[in-house]
Amino acid sequence: MQTDDPLKAIVAYLKKQHVLTLCTGDAQTLWCANCFYVLNEPDMSLYMLTDHTTRHGILLADNQHVAGTISDQTITISLIKGIQYSGEVNQIIGEAAKVARRQYTARFPLAKLATSPIWRLRLDEIKLTNNKLGFGTKLSWLRGDDEDKAGLEIRQA
C-alpha cells in the first residue's frame, strides 16, 4: 500500500515526533547529538536550541551541512517508521529568532527559561521508511532548486 502524497505523510510524522539525531563533523571528527525540535511546516525546517559550546555547536560553526534521523522506538519490524534527512543548520537572529523561539516554546514551555540560541535546520532531503505501508516502503521528498531559504536573518560563522 502506497500513499499518494509523500510530503503529507512526512509532515504528519514530523509533527508527531519531537527528538532528532543531528550528525555533523569536519575532516577529522564526526559527532551526533539528540535535540528537541519543532517543525516549521511552511518552509520545511526544524527549529532547535543548542549552545555554541556544545561539541555539535562547535562543529556547526565550520560546517552547516548535516544529516540525521528521527525515529520511533519499536521492536516490531512491521511497525518500524523513521526519517533520514540531510540539510543545513544556521543560527537564527533578530526578529526571526523571536518568532521561531515562540513557536519552539509553545511546544516545549520549559524552554522559556533557556538562553541557548535558536537554530533552523533547513531540510533539503527526506526519506521516510514506513513498514506500516508494507515492508521497506520508502517515501521521499527533495527540496526544489527554486525554494529559497525563507529569507531569515541568520548568523554566519
Backbone as ProteinMPNN parsed JSONL, in Angstrom:
{"seq_chain_A": "MQTDDPLKAIVAYLKKQHVLTLCTGDAQTLWCANCFYVLNEPDMSLYMLTDHTTRHGILLADNQHVAGTISDQTITISLIKGIQYSGEVNQIIGEAAKVARRQYTARFPLAKLATSPIWRLRLDEIKLTNNKLGFGTKLSWLRGDDEDKAGLEIRQA", "coords_chain_A": {"N_chain_A": [[0.849, -1.175, 0.0], [0.653, 2.196, -0.898], [1.14, 5.711, -0.275], [-0.467, 8.571, -1.63], [0.562, 11.123, -1.374], [3.58, 11.88, -0.572], [4.857, 14.031, 0.832], [2.86, 14.976, 2.565], [2.534, 12.774, 4.264], [5.102, 12.698, 5.386], [5.233, 15.187, 6.718], [3.165, 14.823, 8.6], [4.305, 12.803, 10.144], [6.633, 14.116, 11.132], [5.429, 16.032, 12.738], [4.406, 14.493, 14.799], [6.595, 13.567, 16.186], [9.396, 14.534, 18.331], [12.102, 14.595, 18.876], [15.232, 14.736, 17.365], [18.068, 13.203, 15.768], [21.068, 14.653, 15.22], [23.678, 14.852, 12.989], [26.95, 15.817, 12.533], [30.1, 17.227, 11.436], [33.674, 17.476, 10.763], [36.745, 17.445, 8.878], [38.21, 15.74, 10.523], [36.558, 14.833, 12.58], [33.529, 13.298, 13.586], [30.241, 13.736, 14.849], [27.317, 13.071, 16.742], [24.21, 14.27, 17.97], [21.378, 14.42, 20.116], [18.455, 16.315, 19.81], [15.731, 18.321, 20.871], [13.005, 19.29, 18.816], [10.947, 21.489, 16.811], [8.623, 21.512, 14.207], [8.649, 23.694, 11.447], [6.449, 24.044, 9.306], [5.718, 25.613, 6.922], [8.157, 26.287, 5.592], [9.481, 23.918, 5.559], [11.357, 23.262, 7.681], [13.206, 22.688, 10.713], [13.161, 23.816, 14.031], [15.475, 24.277, 16.654], [17.151, 24.296, 19.847], [20.442, 25.022, 20.855], [23.675, 25.315, 22.352], [26.582, 27.235, 21.447], [28.845, 26.194, 22.543], [28.614, 23.47, 22.777], [29.651, 20.227, 21.65], [28.623, 19.565, 19.081], [27.708, 22.092, 18.395], [30.079, 23.552, 18.145], [31.226, 22.209, 15.959], [29.297, 22.832, 14.026], [29.84, 25.478, 13.538], [31.808, 25.522, 11.611], [30.886, 23.861, 9.608], [27.925, 23.733, 8.193], [26.383, 21.853, 6.961], [24.432, 19.021, 7.447], [23.303, 15.773, 8.546], [20.87, 13.321, 9.528], [18.59, 11.557, 11.746], [15.182, 10.727, 12.572], [13.159, 8.912, 14.617], [10.809, 6.31, 15.523], [10.625, 4.209, 18.408], [10.506, 1.056, 18.282], [10.17, -2.453, 18.621], [8.939, -4.15, 16.949], [9.105, -5.234, 13.769], [7.305, -4.817, 11.627], [6.15, -2.442, 12.325], [8.005, -0.462, 12.148], [9.095, 2.814, 11.644], [10.503, 5.733, 10.364], [12.678, 8.585, 9.812], [15.221, 9.651, 7.594], [17.404, 12.314, 7.027], [18.832, 15.164, 5.278], [20.409, 18.351, 5.383], [20.794, 21.877, 6.088], [22.125, 23.774, 8.73], [21.633, 26.738, 10.531], [22.158, 29.437, 12.793], [19.478, 31.397, 13.935], [18.759, 34.871, 13.971], [17.739, 38.097, 15.309], [14.436, 39.445, 14.65], [13.287, 37.209, 13.459], [14.322, 35.154, 15.008], [12.981, 35.551, 17.4], [10.345, 34.96, 16.651], [10.635, 32.264, 15.882], [11.478, 31.187, 18.339], [9.188, 31.579, 19.899], [7.46, 29.776, 18.664], [8.831, 27.417, 19.219], [8.861, 27.366, 22.068], [6.16, 27.207, 22.535], [5.636, 24.569, 22.087], [7.443, 23.368, 23.801], [7.285, 24.357, 26.732], [8.986, 24.641, 29.004], [11.346, 25.441, 27.905], [11.306, 28.17, 27.814], [12.862, 29.195, 29.76], [15.391, 28.82, 28.861], [18.51, 30.013, 27.59], [19.881, 29.464, 25.352], [20.929, 29.812, 21.911], [18.67, 29.893, 19.083], [18.194, 27.677, 16.408], [17.893, 26.983, 12.908], [17.114, 24.205, 11.04], [17.258, 23.614, 7.877], [15.522, 21.489, 5.964], [16.598, 19.541, 3.347], [16.54, 17.13, 2.02], [14.556, 14.276, 2.436], [13.85, 11.043, 3.606], [11.373, 8.856, 4.323], [10.924, 5.93, 5.972], [8.461, 3.517, 6.129], [7.179, 0.896, 7.416], [4.609, 0.185, 8.002], [3.144, 0.641, 5.771], [3.843, -1.39, 4.187], [6.441, -3.729, 4.033], [9.602, -2.222, 4.039], [8.806, 0.08, 2.672], [9.382, 3.213, 1.227], [9.157, 6.712, 1.375], [9.831, 9.668, -0.299], [11.199, 13.011, -0.296], [12.401, 15.941, -1.819], [13.96, 19.037, -1.662], [13.175, 21.626, -3.896], [15.108, 23.377, -6.415], [14.296, 26.018, -6.711], [13.243, 26.771, -4.312], [13.52, 28.998, -1.756], [15.612, 30.122, 0.997], [13.899, 30.901, 3.0], [14.238, 33.536, 3.674], [15.264, 34.277, 6.171], [16.949, 35.97, 8.829], [20.127, 35.132, 9.464], [22.875, 33.962, 11.431], [26.105, 34.017, 10.374], [28.916, 31.882, 10.451]], "CA_chain_A": [[0.0, 0.0, 0.0], [1.418, 3.433, -1.003], [0.411, 6.954, -0.059], [-0.445, 9.419, -2.819], [1.242, 12.381, -1.101], [4.692, 11.622, 0.362], [5.124, 15.169, 1.706], [1.825, 14.997, 3.6], [2.875, 11.713, 5.22], [6.331, 13.117, 6.068], [4.868, 16.27, 7.638], [2.394, 14.228, 9.698], [5.252, 12.092, 11.004], [7.468, 15.104, 11.811], [4.624, 16.692, 13.767], [4.182, 13.571, 15.914], [7.85, 13.331, 16.893], [9.93, 15.74, 18.956], [13.548, 14.489, 19.065], [16.004, 14.354, 16.179], [19.502, 12.97, 15.904], [21.783, 15.566, 14.332], [25.04, 14.377, 12.759], [27.771, 16.868, 11.938], [31.515, 16.891, 11.535], [34.667, 18.146, 9.927], [37.646, 16.478, 8.244], [38.759, 14.805, 11.495], [35.635, 14.461, 13.632], [32.092, 13.161, 13.373], [29.546, 13.744, 16.12], [25.857, 13.068, 16.705], [23.563, 14.784, 19.176], [19.924, 14.41, 20.106], [17.91, 17.638, 20.095], [14.294, 18.536, 20.721], [12.733, 20.168, 17.672], [9.582, 21.781, 16.399], [8.544, 21.653, 12.754], [8.114, 24.894, 10.81], [5.956, 23.416, 8.082], [5.711, 26.409, 5.686], [9.426, 26.237, 4.846], [10.076, 22.59, 5.778], [12.545, 23.352, 8.509], [13.049, 22.337, 12.115], [13.809, 24.729, 14.972], [16.026, 23.609, 17.828], [18.036, 25.101, 20.676], [21.711, 24.437, 21.284], [24.718, 26.303, 22.624], [27.783, 27.218, 20.599], [29.916, 25.488, 23.246], [28.453, 22.015, 22.694], [30.527, 19.642, 20.626], [27.996, 19.739, 17.776], [27.671, 23.529, 18.127], [31.424, 23.926, 17.678], [31.375, 21.666, 14.603], [28.397, 23.568, 13.123], [30.442, 26.775, 13.203], [32.628, 25.352, 10.412], [30.208, 23.065, 8.585], [26.493, 23.782, 8.462], [25.719, 20.728, 6.308], [24.202, 17.97, 8.429], [22.4, 14.666, 8.241], [20.39, 12.78, 10.782], [17.436, 10.676, 11.768], [14.082, 10.894, 13.518], [12.549, 7.585, 14.53], [10.07, 5.666, 16.61], [11.372, 3.156, 19.089], [9.681, -0.146, 18.34], [10.883, -3.701, 18.362], [8.14, -4.87, 15.969], [9.597, -4.842, 12.449], [6.222, -4.332, 10.766], [5.734, -1.115, 12.782], [9.132, 0.464, 12.04], [8.827, 4.057, 10.929], [11.536, 6.695, 10.703], [13.157, 9.52, 8.786], [16.614, 10.035, 7.383], [17.351, 13.632, 6.388], [20.024, 15.993, 5.155], [20.039, 19.756, 5.309], [21.755, 22.893, 6.51], [21.761, 24.39, 10.005], [22.15, 28.079, 10.814], [21.54, 30.127, 13.916], [18.569, 32.469, 13.533], [18.916, 36.054, 14.814], [16.787, 39.173, 15.062], [13.01, 39.2, 14.822], [13.007, 35.82, 13.065], [14.644, 34.299, 16.162], [11.886, 35.703, 18.367], [9.208, 34.219, 16.114], [10.971, 30.841, 15.975], [11.509, 30.815, 19.76], [7.792, 31.484, 20.357], [6.944, 28.511, 18.147], [9.519, 26.355, 19.945], [8.427, 27.319, 23.466], [4.763, 26.781, 22.57], [5.667, 23.099, 22.172], [8.275, 22.996, 24.948], [7.199, 25.53, 27.61], [10.132, 24.75, 29.904], [12.431, 26.086, 27.156], [11.237, 29.628, 28.021], [13.945, 29.516, 30.684], [16.681, 28.582, 28.191], [19.158, 31.16, 26.939], [20.589, 28.958, 24.171], [20.473, 30.333, 20.624], [17.761, 29.046, 18.315], [18.764, 27.299, 15.113], [16.99, 26.473, 11.877], [17.628, 23.122, 10.212], [16.527, 23.595, 6.602], [15.513, 20.14, 5.425], [16.787, 19.531, 1.892], [16.175, 15.808, 1.518], [13.955, 13.441, 3.471], [13.351, 9.721, 3.241], [10.594, 8.252, 5.392], [10.667, 4.499, 5.884], [7.221, 3.234, 6.842], [6.819, -0.509, 7.228], [3.156, 0.031, 8.141], [2.606, 0.679, 4.403], [4.42, -2.541, 3.505], [7.837, -3.852, 4.444], [10.595, -1.498, 3.254], [8.236, 1.193, 1.904], [10.098, 4.473, 1.379], [8.554, 7.912, 0.811], [10.929, 10.63, -0.394], [10.952, 14.416, -0.621], [13.624, 16.672, -2.126], [13.707, 20.472, -1.834], [13.418, 22.104, -5.255], [16.131, 24.414, -6.57], [13.715, 27.349, -6.643], [12.746, 27.039, -2.968], [14.53, 29.821, -1.101], [15.983, 29.807, 2.367], [12.885, 31.513, 3.856], [14.541, 34.926, 3.922], [15.521, 34.516, 7.58], [18.206, 36.583, 9.216], [20.897, 34.083, 10.126], [24.232, 34.299, 11.861], [27.112, 33.261, 9.639], [30.089, 31.557, 11.278]], "C_chain_A": [[0.896, 1.24, 0.0], [0.531, 4.619, -0.674], [0.556, 7.815, -1.296], [0.369, 10.686, -2.616], [2.361, 12.162, -0.087], [4.934, 12.787, 1.323], [4.107, 15.238, 2.846], [2.126, 13.957, 4.683], [4.117, 12.083, 6.03], [6.021, 14.191, 7.098], [4.106, 15.714, 8.837], [3.329, 13.515, 10.675], [6.112, 13.078, 11.796], [6.716, 15.805, 12.933], [4.419, 15.801, 14.997], [5.426, 13.361, 16.759], [8.336, 14.623, 17.539], [11.443, 15.699, 19.199], [14.19, 14.033, 17.758], [17.41, 13.988, 16.594], [20.164, 13.791, 14.817], [23.223, 15.085, 14.212], [25.803, 15.451, 11.999], [29.239, 16.466, 12.066], [32.391, 17.8, 10.712], [35.596, 17.062, 9.383], [38.165, 15.423, 9.221], [37.719, 14.193, 12.434], [34.22, 14.31, 13.106], [31.435, 13.146, 14.746], [28.048, 13.773, 15.895], [25.334, 13.579, 18.036], [22.057, 14.653, 19.012], [19.429, 15.782, 20.535], [16.392, 17.608, 19.98], [14.089, 19.483, 19.551], [11.243, 20.443, 17.557], [9.618, 22.017, 14.894], [7.997, 23.024, 12.388], [7.689, 24.452, 9.413], [6.032, 24.301, 6.842], [7.025, 26.375, 4.898], [10.178, 24.921, 5.048], [11.429, 22.698, 6.487], [12.184, 22.947, 9.931], [13.781, 23.375, 12.947], [14.281, 23.937, 16.172], [16.901, 24.599, 18.586], [19.321, 24.327, 20.908], [22.713, 25.557, 21.485], [25.886, 26.139, 21.661], [28.901, 26.394, 21.231], [29.754, 23.973, 23.259], [29.368, 21.488, 21.6], [29.928, 19.812, 19.228], [27.887, 21.219, 17.406], [28.999, 24.038, 17.596], [31.625, 23.444, 16.242], [30.489, 22.412, 13.605], [28.967, 24.921, 12.725], [31.256, 26.693, 11.914], [31.945, 24.592, 9.286], [28.725, 22.981, 8.917], [25.731, 22.625, 7.824], [25.646, 19.555, 7.283], [23.348, 16.857, 7.831], [21.905, 14.144, 9.577], [19.18, 11.893, 10.608], [16.411, 11.16, 12.782], [13.337, 9.568, 13.456], [11.74, 7.226, 15.756], [11.0, 4.649, 17.249], [10.462, 1.947, 19.253], [10.537, -1.361, 18.034], [10.172, -4.515, 17.281], [8.487, -4.381, 14.56], [8.489, -4.275, 11.566], [5.727, -2.944, 11.151], [6.841, -0.069, 12.656], [8.771, 1.637, 11.141], [9.927, 5.031, 11.323], [12.015, 7.484, 9.506], [14.672, 9.567, 8.794], [16.535, 11.372, 6.653], [18.747, 14.177, 6.173], [19.554, 17.424, 4.999], [21.16, 20.655, 5.757], [21.238, 23.576, 7.764], [22.431, 25.749, 10.132], [21.437, 28.636, 12.029], [20.666, 31.249, 13.37], [18.79, 33.634, 14.496], [17.799, 37.055, 14.512], [15.35, 38.77, 15.338], [12.637, 37.762, 14.467], [13.29, 34.858, 14.213], [13.533, 34.375, 17.203], [10.664, 34.906, 17.928], [9.449, 32.718, 16.261], [10.953, 30.373, 17.43], [10.092, 30.704, 20.323], [7.171, 30.16, 19.896], [7.541, 27.337, 18.932], [8.984, 26.234, 21.379], [6.933, 27.011, 23.599], [4.695, 25.258, 22.704], [6.409, 22.619, 23.409], [8.318, 24.168, 25.923], [8.386, 25.716, 28.549], [11.303, 25.476, 29.229], [12.379, 27.618, 27.269], [12.357, 30.092, 28.943], [15.321, 29.429, 30.029], [17.209, 29.859, 27.543], [19.932, 30.74, 25.686], [20.064, 29.619, 22.904], [19.512, 29.357, 19.947], [18.317, 28.871, 16.917], [17.664, 26.803, 14.189], [17.715, 25.382, 11.102], [16.734, 23.091, 8.974], [16.644, 22.19, 6.03], [15.61, 20.212, 3.906], [16.393, 18.204, 1.261], [15.658, 14.976, 2.684], [13.545, 12.107, 2.861], [12.655, 9.155, 4.466], [10.413, 6.772, 5.086], [9.429, 4.225, 6.725], [6.786, 1.798, 6.543], [5.329, -0.767, 7.422], [2.476, 0.042, 6.774], [3.064, -0.525, 3.589], [5.904, -2.565, 3.807], [8.768, -3.113, 3.484], [10.055, -0.342, 2.433], [8.96, 2.493, 2.25], [9.316, 5.584, 0.682], [9.63, 8.986, 0.829], [10.436, 12.019, -0.746], [12.3, 15.086, -0.816], [13.261, 18.13, -2.355], [14.045, 20.865, -3.265], [14.451, 23.212, -5.285], [15.58, 25.821, -6.383], [13.163, 27.697, -5.259], [13.83, 27.771, -2.184], [14.748, 29.409, 0.338], [15.115, 30.56, 3.368], [13.192, 32.954, 4.214], [14.83, 35.254, 5.376], [16.866, 35.197, 7.768], [18.979, 35.534, 9.993], [22.285, 34.581, 10.458], [25.193, 33.426, 11.089], [28.329, 33.051, 10.541], [31.287, 32.381, 10.85]], "O_chain_A": [[1.812, 1.328, 0.818], [-0.692, 4.536, -0.784], [1.6, 7.79, -1.947], [0.827, 11.277, -3.594], [2.13, 12.247, 1.119], [5.19, 12.562, 2.505], [4.478, 15.532, 3.983], [1.988, 14.234, 5.874], [4.178, 11.811, 7.229], [6.496, 14.116, 8.231], [4.378, 16.1, 9.974], [3.16, 13.615, 11.89], [6.302, 12.902, 13.0], [7.302, 16.135, 13.964], [4.273, 16.305, 16.111], [5.319, 13.012, 17.935], [7.754, 15.686, 17.321], [12.009, 16.68, 19.683], [13.745, 13.071, 17.132], [17.888, 14.41, 17.647], [19.855, 13.642, 13.635], [23.912, 14.927, 15.22], [25.357, 15.93, 10.957], [29.568, 15.481, 12.727], [31.935, 18.743, 10.066], [35.256, 15.88, 9.428], [38.525, 14.324, 8.8], [37.969, 13.142, 13.024], [33.768, 15.101, 12.279], [31.998, 12.61, 15.7], [27.564, 14.422, 14.967], [25.933, 13.353, 19.087], [21.529, 14.762, 17.905], [19.923, 16.349, 21.509], [15.839, 16.95, 19.099], [14.903, 20.377, 19.32], [10.406, 19.738, 18.12], [10.539, 22.65, 14.377], [6.997, 23.468, 12.952], [8.476, 24.486, 8.467], [6.383, 23.794, 5.777], [7.008, 26.429, 3.668], [11.367, 24.824, 4.744], [12.47, 22.289, 5.974], [11.011, 22.875, 10.297], [14.897, 23.77, 12.61], [13.587, 23.041, 16.653], [17.335, 25.61, 18.035], [19.293, 23.117, 21.132], [22.613, 26.616, 20.865], [26.139, 25.054, 21.136], [29.808, 25.943, 20.531], [30.654, 23.261, 23.702], [29.802, 22.24, 20.728], [30.643, 20.164, 18.29], [27.966, 21.566, 16.227], [29.029, 24.871, 16.689], [32.135, 24.186, 15.403], [30.886, 22.604, 12.456], [28.608, 25.455, 11.676], [31.381, 27.687, 11.2], [32.375, 24.668, 8.135], [28.322, 22.244, 9.818], [24.55, 22.433, 8.116], [26.651, 19.148, 7.865], [22.761, 16.997, 6.758], [22.45, 14.48, 10.628], [18.796, 11.528, 9.497], [16.727, 11.896, 13.717], [12.926, 9.136, 12.379], [11.945, 7.746, 16.852], [12.032, 4.285, 16.685], [9.737, 1.831, 20.242], [11.506, -1.287, 17.278], [10.743, -5.47, 16.754], [8.191, -3.24, 14.207], [8.733, -3.325, 10.821], [4.971, -2.326, 10.401], [6.638, 1.089, 13.02], [8.226, 1.478, 10.049], [10.251, 5.143, 12.506], [11.793, 7.111, 8.354], [15.315, 9.528, 9.843], [15.7, 11.549, 5.766], [19.713, 13.728, 6.79], [18.44, 17.679, 4.541], [22.324, 20.255, 5.803], [20.059, 23.917, 7.854], [23.626, 25.898, 9.878], [20.264, 28.347, 12.267], [21.065, 31.966, 12.453], [18.984, 33.424, 15.693], [17.02, 36.873, 13.577], [15.077, 37.881, 16.145], [11.769, 37.168, 15.106], [12.585, 33.862, 14.379], [13.187, 33.366, 17.818], [10.021, 34.25, 18.747], [8.568, 31.986, 16.712], [10.466, 29.281, 17.722], [9.823, 29.823, 21.14], [6.446, 29.51, 20.65], [6.838, 26.384, 19.267], [8.691, 25.133, 21.845], [6.486, 26.596, 24.668], [3.798, 24.727, 23.358], [6.057, 21.597, 23.997], [9.302, 24.908, 25.939], [8.751, 26.851, 28.857], [12.149, 26.057, 29.908], [13.323, 28.292, 26.857], [12.753, 31.257, 28.906], [16.307, 29.913, 30.586], [16.447, 30.672, 27.019], [20.566, 31.572, 25.038], [18.882, 29.952, 22.825], [19.54, 28.154, 20.207], [18.846, 29.811, 16.323], [16.644, 26.276, 14.632], [18.802, 25.608, 10.571], [15.604, 22.605, 9.019], [17.732, 21.752, 5.655], [14.796, 20.87, 3.257], [15.964, 18.158, 0.108], [16.238, 14.97, 3.77], [12.98, 12.042, 1.77], [13.269, 8.995, 5.521], [9.823, 6.404, 4.07], [9.346, 4.639, 7.881], [6.115, 1.531, 5.546], [4.834, -1.83, 7.044], [1.371, -0.478, 6.622], [2.703, -0.655, 2.419], [6.551, -1.518, 3.831], [8.735, -3.341, 2.275], [10.767, 0.178, 1.573], [9.128, 2.827, 3.423], [8.868, 5.423, -0.453], [10.276, 9.198, 1.855], [9.406, 12.19, -1.399], [13.239, 14.829, -0.062], [12.366, 18.436, -3.142], [15.091, 20.477, -3.787], [14.649, 23.909, -4.29], [16.3, 26.719, -5.947], [12.666, 28.804, -5.056], [14.92, 27.24, -1.971], [14.137, 28.459, 0.828], [15.563, 30.83, 4.483], [12.455, 33.547, 5.001], [14.66, 36.403, 5.786], [17.79, 35.024, 6.974], [18.542, 35.095, 11.057], [22.797, 35.509, 9.833], [25.095, 32.2, 11.15], [28.714, 33.941, 11.299], [32.366, 32.248, 11.427]]}, "name": "protein", "num_of_chains": 1, "seq": "MQTDDPLKAIVAYLKKQHVLTLCTGDAQTLWCANCFYVLNEPDMSLYMLTDHTTRHGILLADNQHVAGTISDQTITISLIKGIQYSGEVNQIIGEAAKVARRQYTARFPLAKLATSPIWRLRLDEIKLTNNKLGFGTKLSWLRGDDEDKAGLEIRQA"}
